[in-house]
Coordinates of N, CA and C in Angstrom, one line a residue:
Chain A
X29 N -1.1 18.2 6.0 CA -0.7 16.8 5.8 C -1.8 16.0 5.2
X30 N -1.5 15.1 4.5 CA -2.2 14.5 3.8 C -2.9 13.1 4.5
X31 N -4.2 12.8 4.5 CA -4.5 11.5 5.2 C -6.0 10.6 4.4
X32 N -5.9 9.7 4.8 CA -7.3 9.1 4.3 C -8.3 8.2 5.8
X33 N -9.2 8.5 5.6 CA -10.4 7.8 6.5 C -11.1 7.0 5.9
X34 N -10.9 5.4 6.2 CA -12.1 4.3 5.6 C -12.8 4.2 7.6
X35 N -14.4 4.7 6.6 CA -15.1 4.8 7.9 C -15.8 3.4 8.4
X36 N -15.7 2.4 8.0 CA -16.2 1.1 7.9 C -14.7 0.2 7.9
X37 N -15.1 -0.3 9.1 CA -14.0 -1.4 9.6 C -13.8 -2.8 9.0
X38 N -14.9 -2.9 9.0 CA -15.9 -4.1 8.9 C -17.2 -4.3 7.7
X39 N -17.5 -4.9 6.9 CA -18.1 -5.0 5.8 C -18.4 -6.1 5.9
X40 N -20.2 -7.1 6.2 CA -20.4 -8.4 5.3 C -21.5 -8.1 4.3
X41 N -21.1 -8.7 3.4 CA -22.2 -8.6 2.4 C -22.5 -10.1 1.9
X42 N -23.7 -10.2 1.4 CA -24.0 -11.7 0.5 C -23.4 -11.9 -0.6
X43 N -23.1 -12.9 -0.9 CA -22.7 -13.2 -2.8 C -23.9 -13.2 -3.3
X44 N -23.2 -12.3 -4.2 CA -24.4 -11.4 -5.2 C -25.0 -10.1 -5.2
X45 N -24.7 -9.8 -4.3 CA -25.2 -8.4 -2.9 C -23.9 -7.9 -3.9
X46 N -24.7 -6.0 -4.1 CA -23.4 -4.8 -4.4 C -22.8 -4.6 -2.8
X47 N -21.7 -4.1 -3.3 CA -20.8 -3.7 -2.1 C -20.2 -1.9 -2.7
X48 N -20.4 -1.1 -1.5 CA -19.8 0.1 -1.4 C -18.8 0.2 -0.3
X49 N -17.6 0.7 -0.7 CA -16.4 1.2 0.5 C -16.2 2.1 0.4
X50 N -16.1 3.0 1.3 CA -16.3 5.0 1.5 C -14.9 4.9 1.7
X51 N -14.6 5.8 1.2 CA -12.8 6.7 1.1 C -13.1 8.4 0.8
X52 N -12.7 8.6 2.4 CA -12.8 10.5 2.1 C -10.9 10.7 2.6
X53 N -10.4 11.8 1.7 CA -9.4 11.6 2.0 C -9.1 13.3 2.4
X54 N -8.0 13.5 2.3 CA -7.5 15.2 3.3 C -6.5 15.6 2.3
X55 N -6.5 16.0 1.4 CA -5.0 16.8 0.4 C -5.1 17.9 0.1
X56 N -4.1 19.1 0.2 CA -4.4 20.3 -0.1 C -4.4 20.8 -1.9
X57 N -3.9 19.7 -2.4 CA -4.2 19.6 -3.8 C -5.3 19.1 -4.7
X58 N -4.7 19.1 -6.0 CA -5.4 17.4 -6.7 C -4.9 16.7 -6.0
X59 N -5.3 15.7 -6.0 CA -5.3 14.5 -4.9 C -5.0 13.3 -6.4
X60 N -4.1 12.5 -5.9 CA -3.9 11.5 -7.0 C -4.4 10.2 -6.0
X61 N -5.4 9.4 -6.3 CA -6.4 8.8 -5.3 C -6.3 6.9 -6.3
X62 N -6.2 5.8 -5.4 CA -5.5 4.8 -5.6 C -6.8 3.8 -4.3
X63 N -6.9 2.5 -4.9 CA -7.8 1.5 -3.9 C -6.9 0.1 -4.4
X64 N -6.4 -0.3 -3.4 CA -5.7 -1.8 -3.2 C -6.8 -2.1 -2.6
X65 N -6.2 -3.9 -2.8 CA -6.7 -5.0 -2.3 C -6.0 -6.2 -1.5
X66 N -6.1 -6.5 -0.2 CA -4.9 -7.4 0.0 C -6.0 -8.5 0.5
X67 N -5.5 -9.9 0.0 CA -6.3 -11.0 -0.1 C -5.2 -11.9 1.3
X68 N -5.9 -12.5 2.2 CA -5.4 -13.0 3.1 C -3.7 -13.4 3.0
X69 N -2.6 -13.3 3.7 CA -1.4 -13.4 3.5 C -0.5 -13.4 2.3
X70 N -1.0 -12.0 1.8 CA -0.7 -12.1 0.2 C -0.5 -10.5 -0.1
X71 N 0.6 -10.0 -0.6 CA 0.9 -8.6 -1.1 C -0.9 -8.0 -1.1
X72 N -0.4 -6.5 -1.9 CA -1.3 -5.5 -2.0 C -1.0 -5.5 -3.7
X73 N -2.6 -5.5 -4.2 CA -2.5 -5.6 -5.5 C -3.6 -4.5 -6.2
X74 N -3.6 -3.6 -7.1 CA -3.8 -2.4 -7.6 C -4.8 -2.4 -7.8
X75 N -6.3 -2.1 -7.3 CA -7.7 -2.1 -8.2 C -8.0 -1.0 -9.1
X76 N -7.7 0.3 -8.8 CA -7.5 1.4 -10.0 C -7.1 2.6 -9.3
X77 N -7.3 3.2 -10.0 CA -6.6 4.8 -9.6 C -7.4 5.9 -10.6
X78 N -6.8 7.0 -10.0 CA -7.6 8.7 -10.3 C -6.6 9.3 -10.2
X79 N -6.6 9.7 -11.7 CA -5.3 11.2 -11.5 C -6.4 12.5 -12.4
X80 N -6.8 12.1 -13.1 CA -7.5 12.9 -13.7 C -8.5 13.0 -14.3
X81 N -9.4 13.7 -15.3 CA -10.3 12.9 -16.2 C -11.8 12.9 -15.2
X82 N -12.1 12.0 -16.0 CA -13.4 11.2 -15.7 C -13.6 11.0 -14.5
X83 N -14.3 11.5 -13.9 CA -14.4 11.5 -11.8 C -14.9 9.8 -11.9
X84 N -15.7 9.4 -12.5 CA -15.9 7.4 -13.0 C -14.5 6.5 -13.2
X85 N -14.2 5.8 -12.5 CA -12.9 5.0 -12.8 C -12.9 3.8 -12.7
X86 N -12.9 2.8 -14.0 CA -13.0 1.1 -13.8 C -11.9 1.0 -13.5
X87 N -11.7 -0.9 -12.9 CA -11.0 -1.0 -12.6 C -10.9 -2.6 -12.7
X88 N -10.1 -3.3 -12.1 CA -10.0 -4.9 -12.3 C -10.9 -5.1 -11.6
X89 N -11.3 -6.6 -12.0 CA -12.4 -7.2 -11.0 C -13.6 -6.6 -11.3
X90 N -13.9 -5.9 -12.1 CA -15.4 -5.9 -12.1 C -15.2 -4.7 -11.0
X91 N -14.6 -3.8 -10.4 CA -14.6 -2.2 -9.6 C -14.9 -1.4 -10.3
X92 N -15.4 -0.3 -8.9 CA -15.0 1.2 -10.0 C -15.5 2.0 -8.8
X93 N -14.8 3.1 -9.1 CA -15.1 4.0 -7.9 C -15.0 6.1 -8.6
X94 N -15.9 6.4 -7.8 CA -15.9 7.9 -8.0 C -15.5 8.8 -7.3
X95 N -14.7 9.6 -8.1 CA -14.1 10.9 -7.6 C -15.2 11.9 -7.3
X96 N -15.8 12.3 -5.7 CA -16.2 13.4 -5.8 C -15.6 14.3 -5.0
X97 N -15.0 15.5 -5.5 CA -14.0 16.5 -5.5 C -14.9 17.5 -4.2
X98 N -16.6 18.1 -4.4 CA -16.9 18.7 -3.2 C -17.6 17.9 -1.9
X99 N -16.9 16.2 -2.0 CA -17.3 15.6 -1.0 C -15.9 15.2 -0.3
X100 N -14.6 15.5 -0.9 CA -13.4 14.9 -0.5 C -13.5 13.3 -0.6
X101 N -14.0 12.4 -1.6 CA -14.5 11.2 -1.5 C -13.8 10.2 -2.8
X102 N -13.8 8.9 -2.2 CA -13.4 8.3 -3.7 C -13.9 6.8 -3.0
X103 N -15.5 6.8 -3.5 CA -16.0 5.6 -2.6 C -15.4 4.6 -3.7
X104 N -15.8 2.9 -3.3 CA -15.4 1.5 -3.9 C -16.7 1.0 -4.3
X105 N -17.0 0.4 -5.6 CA -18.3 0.0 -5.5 C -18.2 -1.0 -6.8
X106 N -19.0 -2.4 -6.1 CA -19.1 -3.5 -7.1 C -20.2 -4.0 -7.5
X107 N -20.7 -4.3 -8.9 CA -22.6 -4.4 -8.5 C -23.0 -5.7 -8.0
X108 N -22.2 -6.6 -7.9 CA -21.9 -8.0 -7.4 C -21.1 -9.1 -6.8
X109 N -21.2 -9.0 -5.3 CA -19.6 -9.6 -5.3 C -19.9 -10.9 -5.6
X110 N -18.3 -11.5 -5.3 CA -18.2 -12.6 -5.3 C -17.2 -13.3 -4.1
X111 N -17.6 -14.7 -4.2 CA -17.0 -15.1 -2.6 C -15.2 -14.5 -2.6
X112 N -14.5 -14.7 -3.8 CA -13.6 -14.4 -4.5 C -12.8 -12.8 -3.9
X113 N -14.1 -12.3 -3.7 CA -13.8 -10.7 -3.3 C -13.8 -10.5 -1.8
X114 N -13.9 -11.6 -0.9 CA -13.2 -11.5 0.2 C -11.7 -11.0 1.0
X115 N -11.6 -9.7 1.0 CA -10.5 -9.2 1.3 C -10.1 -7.9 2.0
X116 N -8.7 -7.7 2.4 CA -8.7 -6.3 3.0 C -8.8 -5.0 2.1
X117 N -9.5 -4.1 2.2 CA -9.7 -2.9 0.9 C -8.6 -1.6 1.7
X118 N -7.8 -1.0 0.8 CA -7.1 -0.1 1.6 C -7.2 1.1 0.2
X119 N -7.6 2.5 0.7 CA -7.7 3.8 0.1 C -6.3 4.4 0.3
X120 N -6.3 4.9 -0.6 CA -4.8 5.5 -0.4 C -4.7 6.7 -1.2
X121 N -3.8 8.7 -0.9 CA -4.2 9.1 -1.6 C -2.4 9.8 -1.7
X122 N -2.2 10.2 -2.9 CA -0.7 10.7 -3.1 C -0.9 12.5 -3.2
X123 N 0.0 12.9 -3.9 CA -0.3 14.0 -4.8 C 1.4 14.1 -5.6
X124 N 1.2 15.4 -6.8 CA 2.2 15.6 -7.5 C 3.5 16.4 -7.2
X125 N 3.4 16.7 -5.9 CA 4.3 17.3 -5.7 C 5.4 16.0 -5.0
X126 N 5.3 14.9 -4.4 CA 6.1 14.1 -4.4 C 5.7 12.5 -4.1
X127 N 6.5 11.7 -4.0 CA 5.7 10.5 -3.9 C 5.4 9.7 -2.9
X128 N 4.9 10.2 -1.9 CA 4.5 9.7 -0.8 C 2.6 9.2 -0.4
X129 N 2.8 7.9 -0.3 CA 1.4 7.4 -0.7 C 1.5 7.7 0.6
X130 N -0.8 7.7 0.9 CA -0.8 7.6 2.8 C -1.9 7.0 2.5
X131 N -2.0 5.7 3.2 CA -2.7 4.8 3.4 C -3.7 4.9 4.4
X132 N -5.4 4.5 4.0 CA -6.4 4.2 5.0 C -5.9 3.1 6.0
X133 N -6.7 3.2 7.3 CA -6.4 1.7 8.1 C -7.3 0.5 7.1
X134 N -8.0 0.3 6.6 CA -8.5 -0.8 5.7 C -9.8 -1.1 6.3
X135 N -10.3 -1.2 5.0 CA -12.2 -2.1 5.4 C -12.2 -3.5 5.1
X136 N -12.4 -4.6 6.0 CA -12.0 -5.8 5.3 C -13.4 -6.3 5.5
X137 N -13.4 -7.0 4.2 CA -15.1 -7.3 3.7 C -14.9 -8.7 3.9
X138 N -15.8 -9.2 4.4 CA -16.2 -11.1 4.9 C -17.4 -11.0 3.5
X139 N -17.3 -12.2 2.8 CA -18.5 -12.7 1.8 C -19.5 -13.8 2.2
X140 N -20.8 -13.0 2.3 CA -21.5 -14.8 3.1 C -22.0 -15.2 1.9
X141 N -22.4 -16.7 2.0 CA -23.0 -17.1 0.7 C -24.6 -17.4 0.8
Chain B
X27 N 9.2 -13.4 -15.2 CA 9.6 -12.1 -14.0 C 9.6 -12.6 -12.6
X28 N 10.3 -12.5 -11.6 CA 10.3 -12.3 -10.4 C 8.7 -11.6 -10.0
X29 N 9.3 -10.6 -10.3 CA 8.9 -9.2 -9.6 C 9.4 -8.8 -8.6
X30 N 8.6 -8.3 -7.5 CA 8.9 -8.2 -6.1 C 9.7 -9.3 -5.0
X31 N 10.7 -9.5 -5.0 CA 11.1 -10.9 -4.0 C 11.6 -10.3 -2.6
X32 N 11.0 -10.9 -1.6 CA 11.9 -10.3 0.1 C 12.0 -11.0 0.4
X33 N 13.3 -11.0 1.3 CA 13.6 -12.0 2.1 C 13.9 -11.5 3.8
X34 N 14.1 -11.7 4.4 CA 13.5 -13.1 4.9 C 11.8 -13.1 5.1
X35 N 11.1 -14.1 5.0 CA 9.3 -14.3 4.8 C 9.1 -14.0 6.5
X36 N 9.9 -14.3 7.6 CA 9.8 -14.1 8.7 C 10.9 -14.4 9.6
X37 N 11.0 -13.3 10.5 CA 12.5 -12.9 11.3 C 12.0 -13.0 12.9
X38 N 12.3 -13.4 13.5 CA 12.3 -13.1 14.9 C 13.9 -12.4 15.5
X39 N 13.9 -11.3 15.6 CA 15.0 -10.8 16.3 C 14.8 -10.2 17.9
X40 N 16.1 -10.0 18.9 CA 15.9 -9.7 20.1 C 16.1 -8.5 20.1
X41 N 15.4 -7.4 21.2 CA 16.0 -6.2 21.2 C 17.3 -5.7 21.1
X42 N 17.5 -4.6 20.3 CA 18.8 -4.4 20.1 C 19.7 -5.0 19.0
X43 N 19.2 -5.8 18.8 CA 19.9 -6.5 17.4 C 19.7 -5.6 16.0
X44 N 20.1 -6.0 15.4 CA 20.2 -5.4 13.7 C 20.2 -6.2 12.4
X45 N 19.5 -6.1 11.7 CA 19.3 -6.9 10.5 C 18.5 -6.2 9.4
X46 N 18.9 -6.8 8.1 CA 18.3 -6.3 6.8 C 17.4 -7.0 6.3
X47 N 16.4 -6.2 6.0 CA 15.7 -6.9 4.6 C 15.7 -6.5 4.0
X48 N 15.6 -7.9 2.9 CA 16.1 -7.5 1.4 C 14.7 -7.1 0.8
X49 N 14.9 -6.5 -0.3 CA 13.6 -6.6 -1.3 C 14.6 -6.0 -2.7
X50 N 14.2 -6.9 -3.6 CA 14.5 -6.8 -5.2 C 13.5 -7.3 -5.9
X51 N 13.8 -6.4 -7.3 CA 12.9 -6.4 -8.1 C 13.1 -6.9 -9.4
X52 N 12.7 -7.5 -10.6 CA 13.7 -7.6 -11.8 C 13.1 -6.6 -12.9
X53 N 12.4 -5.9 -12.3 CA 11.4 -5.3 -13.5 C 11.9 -3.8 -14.0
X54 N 13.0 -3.7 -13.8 CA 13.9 -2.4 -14.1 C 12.9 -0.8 -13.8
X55 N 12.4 -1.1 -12.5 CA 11.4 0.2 -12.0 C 12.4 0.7 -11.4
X56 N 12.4 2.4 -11.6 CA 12.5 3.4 -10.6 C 12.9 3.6 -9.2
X57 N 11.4 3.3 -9.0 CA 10.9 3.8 -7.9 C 10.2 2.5 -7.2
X58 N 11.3 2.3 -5.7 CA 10.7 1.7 -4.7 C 11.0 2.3 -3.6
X59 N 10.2 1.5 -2.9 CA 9.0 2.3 -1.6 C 9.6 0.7 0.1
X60 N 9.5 1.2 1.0 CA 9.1 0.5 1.9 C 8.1 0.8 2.9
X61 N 7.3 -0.3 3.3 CA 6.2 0.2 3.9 C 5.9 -1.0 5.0
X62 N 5.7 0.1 6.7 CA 5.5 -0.9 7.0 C 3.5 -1.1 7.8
X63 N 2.9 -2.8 8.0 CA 1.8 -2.5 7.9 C 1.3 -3.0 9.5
X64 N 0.4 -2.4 10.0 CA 0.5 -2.8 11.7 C -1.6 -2.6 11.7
X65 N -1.9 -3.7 12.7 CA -3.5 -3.6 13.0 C -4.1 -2.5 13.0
X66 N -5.1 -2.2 12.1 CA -5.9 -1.0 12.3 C -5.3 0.3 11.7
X67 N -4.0 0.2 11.6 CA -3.2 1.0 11.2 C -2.8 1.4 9.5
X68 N -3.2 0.6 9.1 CA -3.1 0.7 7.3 C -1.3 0.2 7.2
X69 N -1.4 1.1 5.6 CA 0.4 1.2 5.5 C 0.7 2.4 5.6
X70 N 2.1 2.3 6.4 CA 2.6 3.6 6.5 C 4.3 3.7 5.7
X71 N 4.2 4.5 5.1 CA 5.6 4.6 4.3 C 6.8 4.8 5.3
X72 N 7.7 4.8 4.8 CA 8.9 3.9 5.7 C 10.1 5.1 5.2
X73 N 10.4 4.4 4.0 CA 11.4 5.4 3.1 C 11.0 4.9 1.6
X74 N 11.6 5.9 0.7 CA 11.5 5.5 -0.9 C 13.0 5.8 -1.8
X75 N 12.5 5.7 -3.3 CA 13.7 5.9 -3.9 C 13.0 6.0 -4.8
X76 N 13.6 7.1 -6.1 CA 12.9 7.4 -7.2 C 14.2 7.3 -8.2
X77 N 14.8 6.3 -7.4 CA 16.0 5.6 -8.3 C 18.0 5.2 -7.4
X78 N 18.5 5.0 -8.2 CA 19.4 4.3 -8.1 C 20.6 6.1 -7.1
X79 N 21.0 5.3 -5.9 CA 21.6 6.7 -5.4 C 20.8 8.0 -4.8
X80 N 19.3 7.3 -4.7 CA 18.0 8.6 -4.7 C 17.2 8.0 -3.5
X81 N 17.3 8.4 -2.3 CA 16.0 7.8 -1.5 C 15.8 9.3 -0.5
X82 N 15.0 8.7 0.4 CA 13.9 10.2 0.7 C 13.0 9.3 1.8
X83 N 13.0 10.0 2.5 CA 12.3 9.8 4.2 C 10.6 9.7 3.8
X84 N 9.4 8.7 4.2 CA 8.8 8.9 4.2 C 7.7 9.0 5.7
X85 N 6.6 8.5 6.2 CA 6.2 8.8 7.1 C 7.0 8.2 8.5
X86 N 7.2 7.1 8.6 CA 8.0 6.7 9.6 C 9.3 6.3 9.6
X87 N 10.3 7.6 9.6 CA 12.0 6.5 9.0 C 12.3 6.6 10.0
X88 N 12.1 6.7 11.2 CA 12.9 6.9 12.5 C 13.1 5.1 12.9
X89 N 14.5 4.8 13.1 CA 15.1 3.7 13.1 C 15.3 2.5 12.1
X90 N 15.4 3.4 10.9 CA 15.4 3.1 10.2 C 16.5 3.2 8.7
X91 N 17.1 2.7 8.6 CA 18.2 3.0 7.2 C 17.9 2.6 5.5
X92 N 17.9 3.0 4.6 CA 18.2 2.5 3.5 C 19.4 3.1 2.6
X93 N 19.4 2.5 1.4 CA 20.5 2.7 0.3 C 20.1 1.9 -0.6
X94 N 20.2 2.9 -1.7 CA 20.0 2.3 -3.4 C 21.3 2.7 -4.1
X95 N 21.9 1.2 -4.1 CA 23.6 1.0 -5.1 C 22.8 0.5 -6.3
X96 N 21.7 -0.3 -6.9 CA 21.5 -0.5 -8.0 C 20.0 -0.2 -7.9
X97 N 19.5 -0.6 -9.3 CA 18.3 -0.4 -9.4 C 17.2 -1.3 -8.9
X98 N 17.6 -2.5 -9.2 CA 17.4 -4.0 -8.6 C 17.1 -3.9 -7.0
X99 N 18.0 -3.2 -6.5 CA 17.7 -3.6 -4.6 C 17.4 -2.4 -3.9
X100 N 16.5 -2.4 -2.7 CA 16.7 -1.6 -2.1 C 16.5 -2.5 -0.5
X101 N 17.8 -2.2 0.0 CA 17.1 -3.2 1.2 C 16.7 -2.2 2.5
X102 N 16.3 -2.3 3.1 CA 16.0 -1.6 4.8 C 16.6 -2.4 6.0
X103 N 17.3 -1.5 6.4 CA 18.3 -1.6 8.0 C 17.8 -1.2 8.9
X104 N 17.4 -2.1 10.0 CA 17.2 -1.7 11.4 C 18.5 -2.1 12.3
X105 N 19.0 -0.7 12.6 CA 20.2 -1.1 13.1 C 20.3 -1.4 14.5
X106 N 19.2 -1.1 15.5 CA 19.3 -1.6 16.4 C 17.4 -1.8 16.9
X107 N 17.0 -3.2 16.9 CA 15.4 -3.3 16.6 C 15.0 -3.1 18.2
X108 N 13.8 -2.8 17.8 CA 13.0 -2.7 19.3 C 11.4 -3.1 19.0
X109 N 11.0 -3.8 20.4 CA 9.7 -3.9 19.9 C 8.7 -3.3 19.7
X110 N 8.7 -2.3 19.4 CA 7.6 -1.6 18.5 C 7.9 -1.3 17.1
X111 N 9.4 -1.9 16.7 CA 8.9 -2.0 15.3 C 8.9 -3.7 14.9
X112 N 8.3 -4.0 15.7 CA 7.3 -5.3 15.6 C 6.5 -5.2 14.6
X113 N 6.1 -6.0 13.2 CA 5.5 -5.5 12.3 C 5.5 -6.6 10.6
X114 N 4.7 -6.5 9.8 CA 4.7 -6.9 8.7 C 5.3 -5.7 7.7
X115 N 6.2 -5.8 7.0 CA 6.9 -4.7 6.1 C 6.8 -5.5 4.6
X116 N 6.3 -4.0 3.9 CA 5.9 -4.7 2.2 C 7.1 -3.7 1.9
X117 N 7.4 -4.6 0.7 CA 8.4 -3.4 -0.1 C 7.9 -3.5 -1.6
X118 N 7.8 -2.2 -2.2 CA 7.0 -2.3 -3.8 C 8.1 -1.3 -4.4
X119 N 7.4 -1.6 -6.2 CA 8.1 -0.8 -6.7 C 7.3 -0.3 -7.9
X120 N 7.5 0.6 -9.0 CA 6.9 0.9 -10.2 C 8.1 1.5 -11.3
X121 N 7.4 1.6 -12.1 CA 8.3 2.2 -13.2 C 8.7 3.7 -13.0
X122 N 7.6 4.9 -12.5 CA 7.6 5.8 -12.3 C 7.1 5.8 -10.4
X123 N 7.0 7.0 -10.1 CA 6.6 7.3 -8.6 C 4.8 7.1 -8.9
X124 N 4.5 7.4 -9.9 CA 2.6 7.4 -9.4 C 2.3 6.4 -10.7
X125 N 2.9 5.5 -11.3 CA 2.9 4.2 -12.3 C 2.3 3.1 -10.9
X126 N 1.6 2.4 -11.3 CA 0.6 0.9 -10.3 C 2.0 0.4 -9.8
X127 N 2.2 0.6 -8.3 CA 2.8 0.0 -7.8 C 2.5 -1.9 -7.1
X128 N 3.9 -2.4 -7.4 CA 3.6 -4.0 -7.9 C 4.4 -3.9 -6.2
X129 N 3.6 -5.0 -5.3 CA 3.9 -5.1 -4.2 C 4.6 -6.8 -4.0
X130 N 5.5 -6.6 -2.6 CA 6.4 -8.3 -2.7 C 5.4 -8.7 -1.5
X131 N 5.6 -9.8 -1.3 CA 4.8 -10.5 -0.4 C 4.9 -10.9 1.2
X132 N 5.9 -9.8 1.2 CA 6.0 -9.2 2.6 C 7.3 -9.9 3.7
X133 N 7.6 -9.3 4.7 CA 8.7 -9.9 5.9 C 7.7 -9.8 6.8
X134 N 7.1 -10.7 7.7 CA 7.1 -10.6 8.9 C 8.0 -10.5 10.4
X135 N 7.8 -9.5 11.1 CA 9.0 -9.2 11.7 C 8.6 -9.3 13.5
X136 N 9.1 -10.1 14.4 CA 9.0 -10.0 15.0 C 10.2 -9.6 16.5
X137 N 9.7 -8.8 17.6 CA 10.9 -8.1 18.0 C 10.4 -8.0 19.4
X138 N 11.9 -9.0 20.2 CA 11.2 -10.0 21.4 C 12.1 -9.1 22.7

């Protein structure tokens, strides 16, 4: 079965300060690998995804995150946040045999200034 | 566009009762999903549809119903609630099954 582990509950960083969020996930496949964002009482909105290609993946907001395949990993990493990027981070990982996403429990990042 | 719209934004029901939520979409996608989201817990898939007449059990469907008559709606039935499925439920959708899914802005559900 398929699963993801965000090992960090909890994140504060400074504004201006990079921010990293670890995503190791469990697929007996390619793994089709996905990082939302949910901003206080507000849907889940798409920061980028990995299907293939380039193990490097930008993404909105100034993200981007890496596919490493002998680490089972697809960490989050920003070179600067902003107060703006205060929110819940959720890893999520699919594959091609059907469409069933499986969601991390979430790292929710506080921004101090 | 719309996009994603659900209704109701927040439900209080008693045990044993039954009620739908809606979720529609106007963006002529495929493929929607329900998902529900609980502390600590992440999202856990619910059920999906990879289209109109097409749905499929995902991690949690126990007490749970759907049906897709158009493309537009997919709502989810709890036919008789209890309080453990006490919960925030998102419902999304995409054009394809692995296309960026566009999420609604949630039902809060409470179950007394």
């Amino acid at each position: 079965a398929q699963s993801v582990t965000q090992p960090d509950i909890h994140i504060t960083v400074s504004e201006g300060a990079s921010l990293e969020l670890r995503c190791n996930y469990s697929y007996g496949a390619t793994p089709y690998l996905f990082w939302y964002v949910q901003s206080p009482g507000q849907g889940l909105q798409l920061l980028l995804k990995y299907f293939s290609g380039d193990t490097l993946v930008q993404g909105i907001k100034g993200f981007e995150a890496e596919f490493k395949r002998s680490q089972s990993s697809f960490n989050l990493r920003k070179p600067s946040v902003h107060w703006s990027d205060a929110a819940e981070y959720f890893c999520a990982v699919g594959g091609s045999s059907d469409y069933k996403l499986s969601f991390g429990a979430g790292t929710t990042v506080t921004v101090r200034a | 566009n719309a996009g994603v719209t659900q209704t109701p934004k927040f439900q209080v029901l008693k045990t044993g009762q039954s009620m739908t939520l809606q979720c529609a979409q106007d963006m002529n996608h495929e493929y929607m999903s329900w998902y529900r989201q609980d502390p600590g817990m992440g999202l856990r898939l619910i059920h999906y549809s990879v289209g109109a007449g097409i749905t499929d059990q995902g991690e949690v469907p126990n007490g749970y119903n759907v049906s897709r008559s158009t493309t537009e709606d997919f709502p989810l039935r709890l036919l008789s609630a209890a309080p453990s499925q006490t919960s925030v439920y998102f419902c999304a959708s995409s054009r394809t099954g692995w296309e960026t899914q566009y999420f609604g802005p949630g039902t809060r559900l409470l179950v007394l």
